[in-house]
């Protein structure tokens, strides 16, 4: 299920962002995963991208997909 939740209330998209792999992230975004879910700590995928990978193209990949 593309928006299934882990025990920490993270979706596969949250996990893809945490992995830092833009290709995986793009696959999930293109398959319809919802980038607007918040995890158990109240963090969105954009929040995680900003915190864990601030100087990469991960945020841009997400923002381009949600335009």
PDB file of C-alpha atoms in Angstrom, residues 28-49:
ATOM      1  CA  UNK A  28       7.255   6.860  -4.998  1.00  0.00           C
ATOM      2  CA  UNK A  29       6.135  10.365  -5.951  1.00  0.00           C
ATOM      3  CA  UNK A  30       5.291   9.253  -9.492  1.00  0.00           C
ATOM      4  CA  UNK A  31       3.313   6.295  -8.158  1.00  0.00           C
ATOM      5  CA  UNK A  32       1.021   8.587  -6.199  1.00  0.00           C
ATOM      6  CA  UNK A  33       2.412   8.519  -2.666  1.00  0.00           C
ATOM      7  CA  UNK A  34       0.995  11.430  -0.687  1.00  0.00           C
ATOM      8  CA  UNK A  35       3.713  13.994   0.168  1.00  0.00           C
ATOM      9  CA  UNK A  36       1.411  15.817   2.588  1.00  0.00           C
ATOM     10  CA  UNK A  37       1.298  13.195   5.370  1.00  0.00           C
ATOM     11  CA  UNK A  38       3.018  13.990   8.665  1.00  0.00           C
ATOM     12  CA  UNK A  39       4.877  11.350  10.671  1.00  0.00           C
ATOM     13  CA  UNK A  40       4.492  10.642  14.374  1.00  0.00           C
ATOM     14  CA  UNK A  41       6.770  13.587  15.183  1.00  0.00           C
ATOM     15  CA  UNK A  42       4.725  15.974  13.042  1.00  0.00           C
ATOM     16  CA  UNK A  43       7.309  16.098  10.234  1.00  0.00           C
ATOM     17  CA  UNK A  44       6.426  16.142   6.558  1.00  0.00           C
ATOM     18  CA  UNK A  45       8.691  14.773   3.846  1.00  0.00           C
ATOM     19  CA  UNK A  46       9.780  18.356   3.127  1.00  0.00           C
ATOM     20  CA  UNK A  47      10.692  18.835   6.798  1.00  0.00           C
ATOM     21  CA  UNK A  48      12.796  15.663   6.718  1.00  0.00           C
ATOM     22  CA  UNK A  49      14.482  16.697   3.471  1.00  0.00           C
TER      23      UNK A  49
END
